[in-house]
């Protein structure tokens, strides 16, 4: 009898415990089911609206039936552009405008005392997975630092700040008067064309602008926007929507005109001026040294501003390289001219050449003073004693020859500089 009572009591205890556990689970489920309807003492209409809409909201699922297509409108306003020629990148900073419709976030405003819009954080709702497909980094298209605006018809507006480091193929041949054609490729990463379609918000030339004030210093100007809607096939036979924004970057060259063109004029003048100095003047070498120093300084400046591995060498660099070679040859010529003019010569200039120099060629080159001086010195030499007859008899002829060489090289160098300017700068 005692054993039967013990068994009965044991079953009774188990039954009571079972009832307690069952009732506890049932009440928890009911509480979870009705939590959206539990009023908060300080809840506003917006709080109630957000609870009703977002309680069972799945932010990882596209917010529309699978047979429908979600249209995403993309727009942007450019605030700043930075170009890195060494990395072949263009960094675009600005505001991005994204607009799409979320069918799960629609409501009747009259049911919430006229509330027709509220704000949510980006992580609370579904977002289109747009990426920059020609980005130089893995940066997302939008930074989750700004809230989204949700309207009663389900339309969502998101205007985040963005930074796009975009790859661009630079052609620096016309540097620093260059312009480049670049592109920004926006596309969905996971959703194909059956799920997401892209549209541009507004008109490119009216929307994509640079709002810098006139007082701010700009190095680049963005022009010639072109929009292209395209699809790309990555895998599995699916096409993915892309929006291609082509634009032109034009360098603002106000500063470069002073830094590069002014030394160019100085180099040309100094190079040609050395040919007009007297043949005996050692300042010829000094002028060529100054010219060489200016060119080398500019070449060092170019190494700081231009990448070593480029598609094409800038024409201005080719011009200064050619000028450096010409200046080196001019320095060699100056040394030879000074040697001919200052070293006593025991042998005369060939008679035919001397006759040609003293008449036609010398006169045409404007060397009448040297010709008259040569004749006067020759008469004086003839009146000297025999023992000093050969001391400087032929020196003036060689000075005249050196002057003729200088004038001829001046004409040749002038022609070379004209050709170089026409080829490399115009």
Short mmCIF file of C-alpha atoms in Angstrom, two decimals:
data_model
loop_
_atom_site.label_atom_id
_atom_site.label_comp_id
_atom_site.label_asym_id
_atom_site.label_seq_id
_atom_site.Cartn_x
_atom_site.Cartn_y
_atom_site.Cartn_z
CA UNK A 1 0.00 0.00 0.00
CA UNK A 2 2.82 2.38 0.88
CA UNK A 3 4.57 1.64 -2.40
CA UNK A 4 1.37 2.38 -4.32
CA UNK A 5 1.07 5.75 -2.58
CA UNK A 6 4.63 6.61 -3.39
CA UNK A 7 4.11 5.79 -7.05
CA UNK A 8 0.91 7.87 -7.11
CA UNK A 9 2.61 10.86 -5.48
CA UNK A 10 5.50 10.59 -7.94
CA UNK A 11 3.18 10.61 -10.94
CA UNK A 12 1.27 13.53 -9.45
CA UNK A 13 4.47 15.56 -9.07
CA UNK A 14 5.52 14.79 -12.65
CA UNK A 15 2.07 15.81 -13.93
CA UNK A 16 2.17 19.13 -12.06
CA UNK A 17 5.66 19.92 -13.36
CA UNK A 18 4.56 19.10 -16.89
CA UNK A 19 1.60 21.46 -16.57
CA UNK A 20 3.81 24.26 -15.30
CA UNK A 21 6.32 23.90 -18.15
CA UNK A 22 3.56 23.71 -20.77
CA UNK A 23 1.80 26.80 -19.47
CA UNK A 24 5.09 28.70 -19.37
CA UNK A 25 5.89 27.89 -22.99
CA UNK A 26 2.39 28.77 -24.13
CA UNK A 27 2.46 32.18 -22.43
CA UNK A 28 5.92 32.98 -23.92
CA UNK A 29 4.72 32.16 -27.44
CA UNK A 30 1.65 34.32 -26.99
CA UNK A 31 3.80 37.16 -25.69
CA UNK A 32 6.11 36.97 -28.69
CA UNK A 33 3.16 36.86 -31.05
CA UNK A 34 1.50 39.93 -29.56
CA UNK A 35 4.60 42.00 -28.77
CA UNK A 36 3.87 44.33 -31.69
CA UNK A 37 0.60 45.24 -30.13
CA UNK A 38 1.93 45.82 -26.61
CA UNK A 39 1.80 49.57 -26.09
CA UNK A 40 4.72 51.45 -24.61
CA UNK A 41 4.00 54.17 -22.10
CA UNK A 42 6.05 56.74 -24.08
CA UNK A 43 5.50 55.41 -27.63
CA UNK A 44 4.85 57.89 -30.43
CA UNK A 45 2.91 57.29 -33.60
CA UNK A 46 6.18 56.83 -35.46
CA UNK A 47 7.26 54.19 -32.92
CA UNK A 48 3.97 52.36 -33.42
CA UNK A 49 4.33 52.62 -37.21
CA UNK A 50 7.87 51.27 -37.15
CA UNK A 51 6.84 48.39 -34.89
CA UNK A 52 3.98 47.45 -37.21
CA UNK A 53 6.20 47.58 -40.31
CA UNK A 54 9.53 46.28 -39.06
CA UNK A 55 8.55 43.69 -36.44
CA UNK A 56 8.66 40.70 -38.80
CA UNK A 57 10.60 42.48 -41.56
CA UNK A 58 13.35 40.43 -43.25
CA UNK A 59 16.03 42.86 -44.36
CA UNK A 60 17.90 40.16 -46.31
CA UNK A 61 15.00 39.40 -48.68
CA UNK A 62 14.21 41.58 -51.68
CA UNK A 63 11.04 43.47 -50.65
CA UNK A 64 8.81 42.53 -53.57
CA UNK A 65 7.33 39.36 -55.07
CA UNK A 66 9.93 37.30 -56.91
CA UNK A 67 8.09 37.85 -60.20
CA UNK A 68 8.48 41.64 -59.94
CA UNK A 69 11.57 43.71 -60.69
CA UNK A 70 12.95 46.23 -58.23
CA UNK A 71 13.92 49.45 -60.03
CA UNK A 72 16.78 51.31 -58.38
CA UNK A 73 17.43 54.91 -59.39
CA UNK A 74 21.02 56.07 -58.98
CA UNK A 75 22.27 59.65 -59.03
CA UNK A 76 25.21 61.55 -57.63
CA UNK A 77 26.60 65.01 -57.07
CA UNK A 78 30.37 65.35 -57.26
CA UNK A 79 32.01 67.56 -54.65
CA UNK A 80 35.70 66.85 -55.19
CA UNK A 81 37.98 64.97 -57.56
CA UNK A 82 41.52 63.81 -56.80
CA UNK A 83 43.72 62.28 -59.48
CA UNK A 84 46.70 60.04 -58.78
CA UNK A 85 48.69 59.56 -61.97
CA UNK A 86 51.11 57.19 -60.22
CA UNK A 87 48.33 54.73 -59.31
CA UNK A 88 46.12 55.48 -62.34
CA UNK A 89 43.16 56.24 -60.09
CA UNK A 90 40.51 58.96 -59.87
CA UNK A 91 38.94 59.44 -56.44
CA UNK A 92 35.46 60.93 -56.69
CA UNK A 93 33.91 62.27 -53.49
CA UNK A 94 30.32 63.45 -53.28
CA UNK A 95 26.73 62.58 -52.50
CA UNK A 96 24.96 59.54 -53.90
CA UNK A 97 21.19 59.46 -54.36
CA UNK A 98 19.49 56.04 -54.26
CA UNK A 99 15.75 55.61 -54.70
CA UNK A 100 13.74 52.36 -54.76
CA UNK A 101 10.31 51.06 -53.69
CA UNK A 102 9.88 48.66 -50.78
CA UNK A 103 6.49 46.91 -51.02
CA UNK A 104 6.73 45.83 -47.37
CA UNK A 105 6.92 49.40 -46.11
CA UNK A 106 3.63 50.83 -47.32
CA UNK A 107 0.93 52.19 -45.00
CA UNK A 108 -2.13 54.40 -44.85
CA UNK A 109 -1.18 57.76 -43.40
CA UNK A 110 -4.67 58.37 -41.96
CA UNK A 111 -4.26 55.32 -39.73
CA UNK A 112 -1.29 57.00 -38.05
CA UNK A 113 -2.63 60.53 -37.65
CA UNK A 114 -1.17 61.69 -40.98
CA UNK A 115 2.38 60.35 -40.55
CA UNK A 116 3.59 59.91 -44.13
CA UNK A 117 7.37 59.57 -43.63
CA UNK A 118 9.88 58.33 -41.07
CA UNK A 119 13.64 57.73 -40.80
CA UNK A 120 15.41 54.41 -40.42
CA UNK A 121 19.03 53.36 -40.13
CA UNK A 122 20.55 51.62 -43.16
CA UNK A 123 20.94 48.32 -41.33
CA UNK A 124 17.21 48.10 -40.56
CA UNK A 125 15.90 47.64 -44.11
CA UNK A 126 16.85 45.98 -47.38
CA UNK A 127 19.34 47.86 -49.56
CA UNK A 128 20.35 47.31 -53.19
CA UNK A 129 23.81 45.70 -53.33
CA UNK A 130 25.33 48.20 -55.74
CA UNK A 131 29.11 48.26 -56.16
CA UNK A 132 31.63 50.15 -58.27
CA UNK A 133 32.80 47.44 -60.63
CA UNK A 134 35.93 49.29 -61.76
CA UNK A 135 36.89 50.38 -58.26
CA UNK A 136 40.53 50.41 -57.23
CA UNK A 137 39.56 49.13 -53.76
CA UNK A 138 36.77 47.09 -52.20
CA UNK A 139 34.95 50.13 -50.85
CA UNK A 140 31.14 49.81 -50.93
CA UNK A 141 29.15 52.27 -53.01
CA UNK A 142 27.60 53.86 -49.91
CA UNK A 143 28.85 54.43 -46.40
CA UNK A 144 26.25 53.63 -43.73
CA UNK A 145 26.57 56.96 -41.99
CA UNK A 146 23.25 58.57 -42.93
CA UNK A 147 19.66 57.53 -42.36
CA UNK A 148 17.11 56.58 -45.00
CA UNK A 149 13.77 58.29 -45.60
CA UNK A 150 10.77 55.94 -45.94
CA UNK A 151 7.58 57.36 -47.49
CA UNK A 152 4.03 56.02 -47.18
CA UNK A 153 3.97 54.69 -50.75
CA UNK A 154 6.97 52.48 -49.97
CA UNK A 155 9.51 54.71 -51.71
CA UNK A 156 12.88 54.90 -49.97
CA UNK A 157 15.34 57.74 -50.44
CA UNK A 158 18.94 57.37 -49.33
CA UNK A 159 21.55 60.12 -49.82
CA UNK A 160 24.82 58.86 -48.31
CA UNK A 161 28.24 60.42 -48.67
CA UNK A 162 30.44 58.35 -50.95
CA UNK A 163 34.01 58.08 -52.13
CA UNK A 164 34.77 56.20 -55.34
CA UNK A 165 38.42 55.34 -56.11
CA UNK A 166 38.06 54.49 -59.80
CA UNK A 167 40.69 53.03 -62.13
CA UNK A 168 41.38 55.13 -65.21
CA UNK A 169 43.79 54.73 -68.11
CA UNK A 170 45.76 57.98 -68.27
CA UNK A 171 47.49 59.21 -71.39
CA UNK A 172 49.99 61.84 -70.26
CA UNK A 173 51.31 62.66 -73.72
CA UNK A 174 49.93 66.22 -73.60
CA UNK A 175 50.78 66.82 -69.92
CA UNK A 176 50.19 69.32 -68.34
CA UNK A 177 47.60 70.35 -70.94
CA UNK A 178 46.01 66.92 -70.87
CA UNK A 179 42.50 65.58 -70.58
CA UNK A 180 41.40 62.02 -69.92
CA UNK A 181 38.30 59.96 -70.62
CA UNK A 182 37.32 57.89 -67.60
CA UNK A 183 34.32 55.85 -66.57
CA UNK A 184 32.37 54.88 -63.46
CA UNK A 185 30.69 51.46 -63.70
CA UNK A 186 27.87 50.89 -61.19
CA UNK A 187 26.20 47.49 -60.97
CA UNK A 188 24.39 44.99 -58.77
CA UNK A 189 26.64 42.35 -57.26
CA UNK A 190 24.19 39.49 -56.62
CA UNK A 191 20.88 40.39 -58.32
CA UNK A 192 20.59 39.81 -62.05
CA UNK A 193 18.41 41.69 -64.52
CA UNK A 194 15.37 39.57 -63.63
CA UNK A 195 15.45 40.99 -60.09
CA UNK A 196 16.97 44.49 -60.24
CA UNK A 197 17.03 47.19 -62.90
CA UNK A 198 19.08 50.39 -62.78
CA UNK A 199 18.04 53.86 -63.87
CA UNK A 200 19.80 57.17 -63.61
CA UNK A 201 18.12 59.74 -61.38
CA UNK A 202 17.56 62.81 -63.54
CA UNK A 203 19.90 64.09 -66.24
CA UNK A 204 23.63 63.60 -65.93
CA UNK A 205 24.70 67.07 -67.04
CA UNK A 206 22.23 68.69 -64.65
CA UNK A 207 22.79 66.39 -61.69
CA UNK A 208 26.49 65.62 -61.70
CA UNK A 209 28.07 68.98 -60.98
CA UNK A 210 30.96 70.31 -59.00
CA UNK A 211 29.71 72.75 -56.39
CA UNK A 212 33.07 74.32 -55.59
CA UNK A 213 33.03 78.08 -55.12
CA UNK A 214 35.10 80.28 -57.45
CA UNK A 215 37.54 81.07 -54.63
CA UNK A 216 38.53 77.42 -54.16
CA UNK A 217 41.56 76.03 -55.96
CA UNK A 218 40.73 73.33 -58.49
CA UNK A 219 43.17 71.28 -60.52
CA UNK A 220 40.62 69.30 -62.53
CA UNK A 221 37.40 70.13 -64.30
CA UNK A 222 34.82 67.44 -65.11
CA UNK A 223 32.93 67.72 -68.40
CA UNK A 224 31.16 65.70 -71.11
CA UNK A 225 29.10 63.24 -69.10
CA UNK A 226 27.60 60.31 -70.96
CA UNK A 227 25.25 57.68 -69.54
CA UNK A 228 25.04 54.11 -70.85
CA UNK A 229 22.74 51.38 -69.60
CA UNK A 230 24.37 48.00 -70.08
CA UNK A 231 24.36 44.41 -68.88
CA UNK A 232 27.31 42.15 -68.12
CA UNK A 233 27.41 38.39 -68.09
CA UNK A 234 29.52 37.04 -65.24
CA UNK A 235 28.34 33.48 -64.79
CA UNK A 236 25.52 30.98 -65.03
CA UNK A 237 24.05 32.58 -68.15
CA UNK A 238 22.62 35.51 -66.17
CA UNK A 239 23.00 39.15 -67.17
CA UNK A 240 23.59 41.75 -64.48
CA UNK A 241 22.50 45.39 -64.87
CA UNK A 242 25.21 48.06 -65.02
CA UNK A 243 25.16 51.82 -65.30
CA UNK A 244 28.21 53.27 -67.08
CA UNK A 245 28.97 56.95 -66.52
CA UNK A 246 31.63 58.24 -68.92
CA UNK A 247 33.21 61.60 -68.13
CA UNK A 248 36.17 63.74 -69.19
CA UNK A 249 38.77 65.09 -66.78
CA UNK A 250 40.45 68.27 -67.97
CA UNK A 251 43.43 69.66 -66.09
CA UNK A 252 43.32 73.33 -65.14
CA UNK A 253 46.73 74.59 -66.29
CA UNK A 254 46.91 78.18 -65.02
CA UNK A 255 49.74 77.39 -62.60
CA UNK A 256 51.56 75.07 -64.99
CA UNK A 257 51.82 77.78 -67.62
CA UNK A 258 54.00 79.81 -65.26
CA UNK A 259 55.98 76.83 -63.94
CA UNK A 260 56.78 75.20 -67.27
CA UNK A 261 56.30 77.63 -70.16
CA UNK A 262 58.22 80.51 -68.59
CA UNK A 263 61.41 78.43 -68.06
CA UNK A 264 60.96 77.13 -71.61
CA UNK A 265 61.22 80.66 -73.00
CA UNK A 266 64.22 81.43 -70.77
CA UNK A 267 66.02 78.26 -71.89
CA UNK A 268 65.54 79.09 -75.56
CA UNK A 269 66.75 82.69 -75.13
CA UNK A 270 69.83 81.68 -73.14
CA UNK A 271 70.71 78.93 -75.59
CA UNK A 272 70.56 81.29 -78.57
CA UNK A 273 72.16 84.21 -76.76
CA UNK A 274 75.41 82.33 -76.30
CA UNK A 275 75.99 82.41 -80.07
CA UNK A 276 75.96 86.22 -80.10
CA UNK A 277 78.72 86.65 -77.55
CA UNK A 278 82.22 87.44 -78.89
CA UNK A 279 84.18 84.32 -79.89
CA UNK A 280 86.75 84.89 -77.11
CA UNK A 281 84.08 85.36 -74.42
CA UNK A 282 84.17 82.64 -71.79
CA UNK A 283 80.66 83.65 -70.69
CA UNK A 284 79.46 81.31 -73.41
CA UNK A 285 80.22 78.37 -71.14
CA UNK A 286 78.57 80.12 -68.18
CA UNK A 287 75.35 80.67 -70.14
CA UNK A 288 75.26 77.03 -71.19
CA UNK A 289 75.87 75.90 -67.60
CA UNK A 290 72.97 78.06 -66.41
CA UNK A 291 70.73 76.67 -69.15
CA UNK A 292 71.69 73.09 -68.28
CA UNK A 293 70.99 73.71 -64.60
CA UNK A 294 67.50 75.03 -65.37
CA UNK A 295 66.72 72.02 -67.55
CA UNK A 296 67.99 69.51 -64.99
CA UNK A 297 65.94 71.20 -62.24
CA UNK A 298 62.84 70.96 -64.41
CA UNK A 299 63.54 67.30 -65.19
CA UNK A 300 63.76 66.59 -61.46
CA UNK A 301 60.42 68.36 -61.03
CA UNK A 302 58.92 66.15 -63.73
CA UNK A 303 60.04 63.02 -61.88
CA UNK A 304 58.04 64.19 -58.85
CA UNK A 305 54.90 64.91 -60.86
CA UNK A 306 54.87 62.09 -63.40
CA UNK A 307 54.93 58.28 -63.09
CA UNK A 308 58.02 56.55 -64.40
CA UNK A 309 55.98 53.81 -66.08
CA UNK A 310 53.48 55.61 -68.31
CA UNK A 311 51.80 54.84 -71.59
CA UNK A 312 53.60 57.66 -73.35
CA UNK A 313 56.26 60.20 -72.45
CA UNK A 314 54.83 63.74 -72.22
CA UNK A 315 55.78 65.96 -75.13
CA UNK A 316 57.05 68.67 -72.80
CA UNK A 317 59.48 66.16 -71.27
CA UNK A 318 60.68 65.19 -74.75
CA UNK A 319 61.18 68.87 -75.54
CA UNK A 320 63.35 69.49 -72.48
CA UNK A 321 65.26 66.26 -73.11
CA UNK A 322 66.02 67.41 -76.66
CA UNK A 323 66.95 70.85 -75.37
CA UNK A 324 69.35 69.30 -72.85
CA UNK A 325 71.13 67.45 -75.67
CA UNK A 326 71.24 70.62 -77.77
CA UNK A 327 72.64 72.63 -74.86
CA UNK A 328 75.33 70.02 -74.30
CA UNK A 329 76.36 70.27 -77.95
CA UNK A 330 76.29 74.04 -77.66
CA UNK A 331 78.68 73.85 -74.70
CA UNK A 332 81.07 71.67 -76.71
CA UNK A 333 80.86 74.18 -79.55
CA UNK A 334 81.60 77.05 -77.12
CA UNK A 335 84.76 75.31 -75.94
CA UNK A 336 85.94 74.80 -79.53
CA UNK A 337 85.13 78.40 -80.50
CA UNK A 338 87.05 79.78 -77.52
CA UNK A 339 89.97 77.49 -78.40
CA UNK A 340 90.04 78.72 -82.01
CA UNK A 341 89.81 82.36 -80.94
CA UNK A 342 92.37 82.41 -78.13
CA UNK A 343 95.01 79.90 -79.22
CA UNK A 344 97.69 81.34 -81.60
CA UNK A 345 97.43 79.60 -84.97
CA UNK A 346 100.55 79.04 -87.08
CA UNK A 347 98.61 78.07 -90.17
CA UNK A 348 96.33 80.35 -92.15
CA UNK A 349 92.72 79.73 -93.06
CA UNK A 350 92.55 78.26 -96.60
CA UNK A 351 92.62 81.12 -99.11
CA UNK A 352 89.37 80.16 -100.85
CA UNK A 353 87.54 79.91 -97.55
CA UNK A 354 89.11 83.17 -96.32
CA UNK A 355 88.03 84.96 -99.48
CA UNK A 356 84.48 83.59 -99.10
CA UNK A 357 84.37 84.66 -95.45
CA UNK A 358 85.62 88.18 -96.16
CA UNK A 359 83.15 88.82 -98.91
CA UNK A 360 79.81 87.08 -99.38
CA UNK A 361 79.24 84.88 -96.32
CA UNK A 362 80.67 87.23 -93.72
CA UNK A 363 78.70 90.20 -95.06
CA UNK A 364 75.42 88.22 -95.20
CA UNK A 365 75.92 87.09 -91.62
CA UNK A 366 76.44 90.67 -90.38
CA UNK A 367 80.16 90.31 -89.62
CA UNK A 368 81.39 93.45 -91.38
CA UNK A 369 83.13 94.68 -88.21
CA UNK A 370 85.15 91.46 -87.95
CA UNK A 371 86.03 91.66 -91.66
CA UNK A 372 87.28 95.25 -91.39
CA UNK A 373 89.22 94.45 -88.24
CA UNK A 374 90.80 91.45 -89.96
CA UNK A 375 91.98 93.58 -92.87
CA UNK A 376 93.34 96.31 -90.56
CA UNK A 377 95.24 93.82 -88.40
CA UNK A 378 96.66 92.13 -91.48
CA UNK A 379 98.15 95.44 -92.68
CA UNK A 380 99.63 96.03 -89.25
CA UNK A 381 101.20 92.57 -89.21
CA UNK A 382 102.92 93.21 -92.48
CA UNK A 383 104.69 96.26 -90.96
CA UNK A 384 106.10 94.27 -88.03
CA UNK A 385 109.74 93.13 -87.85
CA UNK A 386 110.45 89.74 -89.49
CA UNK A 387 111.15 88.05 -86.17
CA UNK A 388 107.54 88.80 -85.05
CA UNK A 389 105.93 88.20 -88.41
CA UNK A 390 104.16 85.00 -87.48
CA UNK A 391 103.21 85.90 -83.90
CA UNK A 392 99.54 86.70 -84.64
CA UNK A 393 99.24 87.10 -88.34
CA UNK A 394 96.51 84.48 -88.85
CA UNK A 395 94.68 84.87 -85.56
CA UNK A 396 92.06 87.31 -86.84
CA UNK A 397 91.21 84.97 -89.71
CA UNK A 398 90.47 82.21 -87.22
CA UNK A 399 88.43 84.59 -85.07
CA UNK A 400 86.42 85.51 -88.15
CA UNK A 401 85.90 81.81 -88.91
CA UNK A 402 84.76 81.18 -85.32
CA UNK A 403 82.30 84.09 -85.59
CA UNK A 404 80.90 82.69 -88.84
CA UNK A 405 80.47 79.28 -87.18
CA UNK A 406 78.65 80.94 -84.30
CA UNK A 407 76.23 82.77 -86.61
CA UNK A 408 75.55 79.68 -88.70
CA UNK A 409 74.89 77.60 -85.55
CA UNK A 410 72.60 80.36 -84.30
CA UNK A 411 70.47 79.99 -87.42
CA UNK A 412 70.55 76.19 -87.18
CA UNK A 413 69.60 76.20 -83.49
CA UNK A 414 66.81 78.70 -84.13
CA UNK A 415 65.40 76.40 -86.79
CA UNK A 416 65.75 73.39 -84.45
CA UNK A 417 63.88 75.18 -81.66
CA UNK A 418 61.10 76.17 -84.06
CA UNK A 419 60.76 72.52 -85.12
CA UNK A 420 60.80 71.31 -81.51
CA UNK A 421 58.16 73.84 -80.44
CA UNK A 422 55.98 72.91 -83.41
CA UNK A 423 56.32 69.20 -82.71
CA UNK A 424 56.12 69.05 -78.92
CA UNK A 425 54.06 72.02 -77.79
CA UNK A 426 51.67 73.11 -80.53
#
